[in-house]
Every structure is written in C-alpha cells, then in structure tokens.
Coordinates of C-alpha atoms and ligand atoms in Angstrom, one line a residue:
M1 CA 89.0 84.7 85.7
A2 CA 92.0 83.3 87.5
Q3 CA 92.0 80.6 90.2
I4 CA 94.3 81.8 92.9
N5 CA 95.4 79.7 95.8
F6 CA 95.0 81.5 99.1
G7 CA 96.7 79.7 101.9
G8 CA 95.9 76.4 100.3
I9 CA 92.3 77.2 99.1
D10 CA 91.5 78.0 95.5
E11 CA 89.3 81.1 94.9
N12 CA 88.0 82.9 91.8
V13 CA 89.7 86.2 91.3
V14 CA 89.7 88.7 88.4
T15 CA 92.8 90.8 87.9
R16 CA 93.3 94.0 86.0
D17 CA 95.6 92.1 83.6
E18 CA 93.0 89.7 82.4
F19 CA 90.2 92.3 82.4
P20 CA 91.9 95.5 81.3
L21 CA 90.3 98.9 81.4
A22 CA 89.8 98.9 77.6
K23 CA 87.6 95.8 78.0
A24 CA 85.6 97.4 80.8
L25 CA 85.1 100.5 78.7
E26 CA 83.9 98.4 75.8
V27 CA 81.4 96.5 78.0
L28 CA 79.9 99.7 79.4
Q29 CA 80.3 101.9 76.3
D30 CA 76.5 102.3 75.8
D31 CA 75.8 102.9 79.5
T32 CA 75.1 105.9 81.5
I33 CA 76.4 105.2 85.0
A34 CA 74.4 107.1 87.6
V35 CA 76.0 107.4 91.0
I36 CA 73.2 108.1 93.5
G37 CA 74.5 109.6 96.7
Y38 CA 77.7 111.6 97.1
G39 CA 78.9 110.7 100.6
V40 CA 82.1 108.7 100.9
Q41 CA 81.9 105.9 98.3
G42 CA 80.0 108.2 95.8
P43 CA 82.9 110.6 95.2
G44 CA 85.6 107.9 95.2
Q45 CA 83.8 105.7 92.7
A46 CA 82.3 108.5 90.5
L47 CA 85.6 110.4 90.1
N48 CA 87.6 107.2 89.4
M49 CA 85.1 106.2 86.7
R50 CA 85.1 109.6 85.2
D51 CA 88.9 109.7 85.1
N52 CA 88.8 106.2 83.6
G53 CA 86.7 107.5 80.7
F54 CA 83.2 106.2 81.6
N55 CA 80.0 108.0 81.0
V56 CA 79.1 109.0 84.6
I57 CA 76.5 111.3 86.2
V58 CA 75.9 112.0 89.8
G59 CA 72.6 112.3 91.7
Q60 CA 72.5 114.1 95.0
R61 CA 70.0 116.2 97.0
Q62 CA 70.4 119.9 96.3
G63 CA 71.2 122.2 99.1
T64 CA 73.4 119.6 100.9
A65 CA 77.1 119.8 101.7
S66 CA 77.5 116.8 99.4
W67 CA 75.9 118.7 96.5
D68 CA 78.4 121.5 97.1
R69 CA 81.2 119.0 97.1
A70 CA 80.0 117.5 93.8
I71 CA 80.1 121.0 92.2
K72 CA 83.6 121.5 93.6
D73 CA 84.7 118.2 92.2
G74 CA 83.7 119.4 88.7
W75 CA 80.2 117.9 88.2
V76 CA 78.0 120.3 86.3
E77 CA 74.4 120.9 87.2
G78 CA 72.1 119.8 84.4
E79 CA 74.9 118.1 82.5
T80 CA 76.5 115.6 84.9
L81 CA 74.9 116.5 88.2
F82 CA 71.2 116.0 88.8
S83 CA 68.6 115.5 91.5
L84 CA 68.4 111.9 92.8
E85 CA 65.2 111.3 90.8
E86 CA 66.6 112.6 87.5
A87 CA 69.9 110.8 87.8
A88 CA 68.1 107.5 88.5
E89 CA 65.9 108.2 85.5
R90 CA 68.8 108.8 83.2
G91 CA 71.1 106.1 84.4
T92 CA 71.1 102.7 82.8
I93 CA 73.4 101.5 85.6
V94 CA 72.0 102.9 88.8
C95 CA 74.6 102.9 91.6
N96 CA 72.8 102.9 94.9
L97 CA 75.4 104.7 97.1
L98 CA 73.1 106.2 99.6
S99 CA 73.7 105.3 103.2
D100 CA 72.4 101.8 103.9
A101 CA 69.6 103.3 106.0
G102 CA 68.9 106.1 103.5
Q103 CA 68.4 103.5 100.8
I104 CA 65.1 102.4 102.4
A105 CA 63.5 105.8 102.1
L106 CA 64.6 106.3 98.5
W107 CA 63.8 102.7 97.4
P108 CA 60.2 103.4 96.1
M109 CA 61.6 106.3 94.0
L110 CA 64.4 104.2 92.6
R111 CA 62.3 101.1 92.0
E112 CA 60.0 103.1 89.8
R113 CA 62.9 104.1 87.6
L114 CA 64.4 100.6 87.2
T115 CA 62.9 99.9 83.8
P116 CA 63.6 96.5 82.2
G117 CA 67.2 95.9 81.2
K118 CA 68.7 98.4 83.6
T119 CA 71.3 97.4 86.2
L120 CA 71.0 98.1 89.9
Y121 CA 74.4 98.3 91.5
F122 CA 75.3 98.3 95.2
S123 CA 78.5 98.5 97.2
H124 CA 77.2 96.5 100.1
G125 CA 75.0 93.4 100.3
F126 CA 73.0 95.1 103.1
G127 CA 69.8 96.2 101.3
I128 CA 69.3 93.0 99.4
T129 CA 70.3 90.5 102.2
F130 CA 68.1 92.2 104.8
N131 CA 65.3 92.8 102.5
D132 CA 62.8 91.7 105.1
Q133 CA 63.8 94.9 106.9
T134 CA 64.7 97.2 104.0
G135 CA 61.9 96.3 101.5
I136 CA 64.5 96.4 98.7
I137 CA 63.2 93.8 96.3
P138 CA 64.2 94.6 92.8
P139 CA 62.0 93.9 89.8
A140 CA 62.9 90.6 88.1
D141 CA 63.9 92.2 84.7
V142 CA 66.9 94.2 86.0
D143 CA 70.4 93.0 86.7
V144 CA 71.5 93.3 90.3
I145 CA 75.2 93.5 90.9
L146 CA 77.7 94.4 93.7
V147 CA 81.1 95.8 93.8
A148 CA 82.3 96.5 97.3
P149 CA 85.6 98.2 97.7
K150 CA 87.3 96.8 100.8
G151 CA 88.2 100.1 102.3
S152 CA 87.1 103.7 102.6
G153 CA 86.0 105.6 99.4
T154 CA 88.8 108.1 100.4
S155 CA 91.4 105.4 100.1
L156 CA 89.8 104.1 96.9
R157 CA 90.4 107.6 95.4
R158 CA 93.8 108.1 96.9
L159 CA 95.1 104.8 95.7
F160 CA 93.7 105.3 92.2
Q161 CA 95.4 108.7 92.0
A162 CA 98.6 107.1 93.1
G163 CA 98.3 104.6 90.3
G164 CA 97.2 101.6 92.4
G165 CA 93.9 100.0 93.3
L166 CA 92.0 98.9 96.3
N167 CA 90.8 95.3 96.4
S168 CA 87.0 94.8 96.0
S169 CA 84.6 92.0 96.2
F170 CA 82.0 91.5 93.5
A171 CA 78.8 89.5 93.2
V172 CA 75.8 89.0 91.0
F173 CA 72.4 88.7 92.7
Q174 CA 70.2 88.7 89.6
D175 CA 71.2 88.2 86.0
A176 CA 68.2 89.3 83.9
T177 CA 70.1 90.2 80.7
G178 CA 72.8 87.5 80.6
H179 CA 75.4 90.2 81.0
A180 CA 75.3 90.9 84.7
Y181 CA 78.6 89.2 85.4
E182 CA 80.7 91.1 82.9
K183 CA 79.0 94.3 83.9
A184 CA 79.9 93.6 87.6
V185 CA 83.5 93.0 86.6
A186 CA 83.6 96.0 84.3
M187 CA 82.2 98.2 87.1
G188 CA 84.8 96.8 89.5
I189 CA 87.6 97.7 87.1
G190 CA 86.0 101.1 86.4
V191 CA 85.8 102.2 90.0
G192 CA 89.5 101.6 90.5
S193 CA 89.7 98.1 92.1
G194 CA 93.0 96.3 92.3
Y195 CA 91.9 92.7 92.2
L196 CA 88.3 91.6 92.4
F197 CA 87.3 88.5 94.4
E198 CA 84.0 86.8 93.9
T199 CA 81.4 86.5 96.6
D200 CA 77.7 86.7 97.1
F201 CA 75.6 89.5 98.7
K202 CA 75.0 87.6 101.9
K203 CA 78.7 86.7 102.5
E204 CA 79.8 90.2 101.6
V205 CA 77.5 91.8 104.2
Y206 CA 78.1 89.3 106.9
S207 CA 81.8 89.6 106.6
D208 CA 81.8 93.4 106.2
L209 CA 79.6 94.1 109.2
T210 CA 81.7 91.7 111.3
G211 CA 85.0 93.2 110.1
E212 CA 84.1 96.8 110.8
R213 CA 82.5 96.1 114.1
G214 CA 85.4 93.8 115.0
V215 CA 89.1 94.1 114.2
L216 CA 88.9 96.9 111.7
M217 CA 87.1 99.5 113.8
G218 CA 85.2 98.4 116.9
A219 CA 87.7 96.0 118.4
L220 CA 90.6 98.2 117.4
A221 CA 89.1 101.3 119.1
G222 CA 88.1 99.3 122.2
I223 CA 91.3 97.5 122.8
I224 CA 93.2 100.8 122.3
E225 CA 91.0 102.4 124.9
A226 CA 91.5 99.5 127.3
Q227 CA 95.3 99.4 127.1
Y228 CA 95.6 103.2 127.3
Q229 CA 93.4 103.1 130.5
V230 CA 95.6 100.5 132.1
L231 CA 98.8 102.4 131.4
R232 CA 97.3 105.6 132.7
Q233 CA 95.9 104.0 135.8
R234 CA 99.3 102.5 136.5
G235 CA 100.9 105.9 136.5
H236 CA 102.2 106.4 132.9
S237 CA 102.0 109.8 131.3
P238 CA 99.5 110.4 128.5
S239 CA 102.3 110.6 125.8
E240 CA 103.9 107.4 127.0
A241 CA 100.5 105.6 127.1
F242 CA 99.6 106.9 123.7
N243 CA 102.9 106.1 122.0
E244 CA 102.9 102.5 123.3
T245 CA 99.3 102.0 122.2
V246 CA 98.7 103.9 119.0
E247 CA 101.6 105.8 117.6
E248 CA 104.0 102.9 117.3
L249 CA 101.1 100.7 116.0
T250 CA 100.2 103.1 113.2
Q251 CA 103.7 104.5 112.4
S252 CA 105.9 101.5 112.7
L253 CA 104.3 98.1 113.3
V254 CA 101.1 97.9 111.2
P255 CA 102.8 99.2 108.1
L256 CA 105.3 96.3 108.5
V257 CA 102.3 93.8 108.8
G258 CA 100.9 95.3 105.6
E259 CA 104.2 95.0 103.8
N260 CA 105.0 91.4 104.6
G261 CA 102.8 89.8 107.1
M262 CA 102.6 89.3 110.9
D263 CA 105.7 87.1 111.2
W264 CA 107.7 89.8 109.3
M265 CA 106.6 92.5 111.8
F266 CA 107.5 90.2 114.7
A267 CA 110.8 89.4 113.1
N268 CA 111.6 93.1 113.0
C269 CA 111.0 93.4 116.8
S270 CA 113.2 92.3 119.6
V271 CA 113.4 88.7 120.7
T272 CA 112.0 90.0 124.0
A273 CA 109.0 91.4 122.2
Q274 CA 108.6 88.3 120.0
R275 CA 108.6 86.0 123.0
G276 CA 106.1 88.0 124.9
A277 CA 103.8 88.6 122.0
L278 CA 103.7 84.9 121.0
D279 CA 102.9 84.0 124.6
W280 CA 100.1 86.6 124.9
K281 CA 98.6 86.3 121.5
G282 CA 96.6 83.2 122.5
R283 CA 95.2 84.8 125.6
F284 CA 93.9 87.7 123.5
R285 CA 92.5 85.3 120.9
E286 CA 90.6 83.3 123.5
A287 CA 89.4 86.4 125.3
T288 CA 87.9 87.9 122.2
L289 CA 86.6 84.7 120.5
P290 CA 83.3 84.7 122.5
V291 CA 82.8 88.4 121.7
L292 CA 83.4 87.9 118.0
N293 CA 81.1 84.9 117.9
E294 CA 78.4 87.0 119.6
L295 CA 79.0 89.7 117.0
Y296 CA 78.7 87.3 114.1
D297 CA 75.4 85.9 115.6
S298 CA 74.1 89.5 115.9
V299 CA 75.0 90.1 112.2
A300 CA 73.4 86.8 111.0
S301 CA 70.2 87.3 113.0
G302 CA 69.7 90.7 111.4
E303 CA 70.0 92.5 114.8
E304 CA 72.9 94.6 113.5
A305 CA 70.9 95.6 110.5
R306 CA 67.9 96.4 112.6
R307 CA 70.0 98.7 114.8
T308 CA 71.7 100.3 111.8
I309 CA 68.4 101.1 110.2
E310 CA 66.8 102.2 113.5
R311 CA 69.6 104.6 114.4
G312 CA 70.4 105.7 110.9
S313 CA 66.8 106.7 109.9
T314 CA 66.1 109.4 112.5
P315 CA 66.1 113.0 111.3
N316 CA 69.1 113.8 113.6
Y317 CA 71.1 110.7 113.0
R318 CA 74.1 112.6 111.7
S319 CA 74.3 115.1 114.6
E320 CA 73.9 112.2 117.0
L321 CA 76.8 110.4 115.3
E322 CA 78.9 113.5 115.2
A323 CA 78.3 114.1 119.0
E324 CA 79.5 110.5 119.7
L325 CA 82.6 111.0 117.4
K326 CA 83.3 114.3 119.1
E327 CA 83.3 112.5 122.5
V328 CA 86.0 110.2 121.2
G329 CA 88.0 113.0 119.7
D330 CA 87.8 115.1 122.8
S331 CA 89.0 112.2 125.1
E332 CA 92.4 112.5 126.8
L333 CA 93.6 109.6 124.6
W334 CA 92.8 111.2 121.3
Q335 CA 93.7 114.7 122.4
T336 CA 97.1 113.3 123.3
G337 CA 97.1 111.8 119.8
A338 CA 96.4 115.2 118.2
T339 CA 99.4 116.6 120.0
V340 CA 101.6 113.6 119.1
R341 CA 100.6 114.0 115.4
R342 CA 101.5 117.7 115.5
L343 CA 105.0 116.8 116.8
R344 CA 105.1 114.2 114.1
S345 CA 104.5 116.7 111.4
K346 CA 107.1 119.0 112.9
A347 CA 109.5 116.2 112.7
A348 CA 108.5 115.5 109.1
E349 CA 109.1 119.2 108.2
K350 CA 112.5 119.0 109.8
V351 CA 113.4 115.9 107.7
E352 CA 112.3 117.9 104.7
E353 CA 114.4 120.9 105.7
L354 CA 117.4 118.6 106.2
G355 CA 116.7 117.5 102.6
Ligands
LIG401 N1 82.1 104.6 103.5 C1 82.8 103.8 102.8 O1 83.9 104.0 102.4 C2 82.2 102.4 102.4 C3 80.8 102.3 102.1 N2 80.3 101.2 101.5 C4 78.9 101.2 101.2 O2 78.6 102.1 100.2 C5 77.3 102.7 100.4 C6 77.4 104.2 100.6 O3 78.1 104.4 101.8 P1 78.7 105.8 102.1 O4 79.3 106.4 101.0 O5 79.5 105.7 103.4 O6 77.4 106.6 102.4 P2 77.1 107.9 103.3 O7 76.7 107.5 104.7 O8 78.2 108.8 103.2 O9 75.8 108.5 102.6 C7 75.8 108.7 101.2 C8 74.8 109.7 100.8 O10 73.5 109.3 101.2 C9 72.8 110.5 101.4 N3 71.6 110.1 102.3 C10 71.6 109.4 103.4 N4 70.3 109.3 103.9 C11 69.5 109.8 102.9 C12 68.1 110.0 102.8 N5 67.3 109.5 103.7 N6 67.7 110.6 101.7 C13 68.5 111.0 100.7 N7 69.9 110.9 100.8 C14 70.3 110.3 101.9 C15 73.7 111.4 102.1 O11 73.4 112.7 102.0 C16 75.0 111.1 101.4 O12 75.2 112.0 100.3 C17 76.7 101.9 101.6 O13 76.0 100.8 101.1 C18 78.0 101.5 102.4 O14 77.8 100.4 103.2 C19 81.1 100.2 101.2 C20 82.5 100.2 101.4 C21 83.1 101.3 102.1
LIG402 C1 85.4 101.2 104.7 C2 84.6 100.0 104.8 O1 84.9 99.1 104.0 C3 83.7 99.8 105.8 C4 84.4 99.9 107.1 O2 83.1 98.5 105.8 C5 82.5 100.8 105.8 O3 82.8 102.0 105.7 O4 81.4 100.4 105.8
LIG403 MG1 83.9 97.3 104.2
LIG404 MG1 81.0 98.4 105.7

C-alpha cells in the first residue's frame, strides 16, 4: 500500500503496480466468485473478472431481460449461469450486486448460504450502514468487504476494454478469516479498478449518495434545467440555449477539466470568460451550500436510504422510474439535445470521410 499525498493530505492507496493481477489471481485461486444480480455493475464486474482469468459465475432471475443479456454475454446456463439461490450456494465470494432495495428481499436467502469462511462482497456501503432499515446483518464468521467502482458499470467495462481502469474505493467491514483485506484488494484489481483508495462502508455510502444526488447527477441535471429555462424565457432559441448549457459543457469544457483540472479549463477560455466565471463561481457556491448541507443531513439521518428503499421496493418501481426518465427525455431541452447529437454524429462522419 502506498501513501499518496492528495492536496497536502496523506491517504492509503493501492495501485496496480504494487498489487498486480498475478497476485490477485493467486489470492483468489481457490475461490468461486458468484456475481448475484446482472444489472449495471453485475455485467461490468463479472465480465472484467472473467477476462482477467478469475473463476466467475453469475446468478440472476430466469425469464428477465438481465438473464437474456447474461446469455448473450456468454454465460452458460448450468455451467456459469445459475439461479440466484444456486449461485449464492456455489460462490465462496458472494457479490451482492442486486439493486440496493432488492438486496433486502433477497437477504434471508443469501444469509442462509453464507456458511463460515465465505466472503460477502458489496459495491456500496448501503445495506450494511443502514442495517436498521435493511436488516442486512452478516453472520460473524464471514468476511465482509466492499469494492465500489466510482462510476457506472458501463464505464468500468469500457475502460477495461480500452486497457485502462476506473478508480474504486475499498473497505473491510468484517475480517473473520484474517484475509479479508487482501481479498478486498484482489477483488478490486479483478473487477478492473485503476487505483484503489481505502475507506469504510459508512464513508463510502455517505459520500456516494451525496455525490450522485449532488454534483454528479442531481445538481447537474437541475442547474442545466435552470439555465436552459432562463435562456429560453429570455428569447433564445432551443439550439442556442442547449449549446450554451450542455453541448459545450460535455464536448469541450468538462473534458478539459478531466484532463488537467479546473484552472486548465479556465486557462483555455477567453479572459472575458475567466473574469466572469471567477466572479460568479462564489455566488453559485454560496447559493448551493445550504442545499448540499441539507442533502448531506438527509443522507446521514437515513432519510435518503428510507426513500430509496420505499420507492425501490414497489412491484412497479422500474416502470415508475422509466416514466420519470421518459419525461426528462421528452422535454424540449433533451429533445433539442437529441437533435444536436445527430448533427454531431453527421459532423463526425464528415470528418471521417475527409480522412
Ligand atoms: N449502477 C452502477 O454503475 C453502480 C452501482 N453501484 C452499486 O452496485 C450495486 C448494484 O447496482 P446496479 O448494478 O445499479 O443494480 P440494478 O439496479 O441494475 O439491479 C441489479 C439487479 O438486481 C435485480 N433485482 C432488483 N430487485 C430485485 C429483487 N427484488 N429480487 C431479485 N432481483 C432484483 C435486477 O433484476 C438487476 O438484475 C448497488 O449496491 C449499487 O449501489 C455502485 C457503483 C455504481
Ligand atoms: C455510477 C455511480 O457510481 C453512482 C452514480 O453512484 C451509482 O450509480 O450509484
Ligand atoms: Mg458511485
Ligand atoms: Mg451510487
């Protein structure tokens, strides 16, 4: 484990150099890794581990779209693809990659199959941290570990296929065998992480729920809607409002932030833009601070978990979500986006044609 200094503060980080794949394979050579649930993280992690040479099986409900996807991805019924129950039975490392709400209903089944010495693996601190609401209390004689890729399972897979890795956090909640730590790191390497930074279950879930409700998804979507609305109400066309709110953000400026930081993105914009953005940044920070504090409180009090469980446990939770997402997709803003993207791909084809 390396101590790496982040902005002046030392943190424990595991890199692929110090814990190579060969070592991860050795640590888990006698294990059967059962990936339970084939939603978004399930495929990303299972396929990466399979390609990395681990002994992986998948558990999924039959007759679902995810089951069909698993077949398409090359998992073979009765060999590497099983019912949830059978996969949990066969796995020595049981990866609980059901939806966080779905994990509650399946917990009694899973718990029964967690015989002494097995490892229970999560990609979120949710079930364990909010165990007063989830009832997920593992037996004392199993290891309980976490590897949480910091991004979509889709990106985890794409980056892996491109030869890279997505950063993940990892944690040990319970070390029954004395090997939980090395298993967590080995799993982190196996699923295709870039570097692995150490945390605990509670910190992982508090920061993750805040991040996705905040800047990463909720705040991003909300602030985009607000600026688009202002521009439209002040007489700007849909394409102008969209380009100045989303297209330039995703195609030009955020990639520059990712490449070399905020100051680098600023430095590649006009002095006019830099002056204005530096002046307004503080206003936006102050305006959103109370909302973000309210959000963190709502995470820490368990309210966000309560709502996630309540809304995610109804029989029609998926169709309800889809209806809400469709409303977003059908809005003028995102319909404009669809048209702008079509123009973008035409432009990309043209560039290709020009060779
Ligand atoms: N989506 C992502 O990329 C990320 C997810 N995570 C975490 O990974 C875990 C899995 O998340 P996702 O892959 O998004 O899950 P998901 O929401 O796609 O669901 C995974 C699977 O659970 C099954 N499922 C849901 N409810 C069920 C029930 N009641 N009974 C049986 N099966 C049920 C679904 O059919 C699906 O195959 C969660 O803990 C999540 O917080 C962590 C990082 C990113
Ligand atoms: C992709 C990810 O890391 C999220 C946003 O936290 C999630 O999907 O839960
Ligand atoms: Mg996350
Ligand atoms: Mg999350």
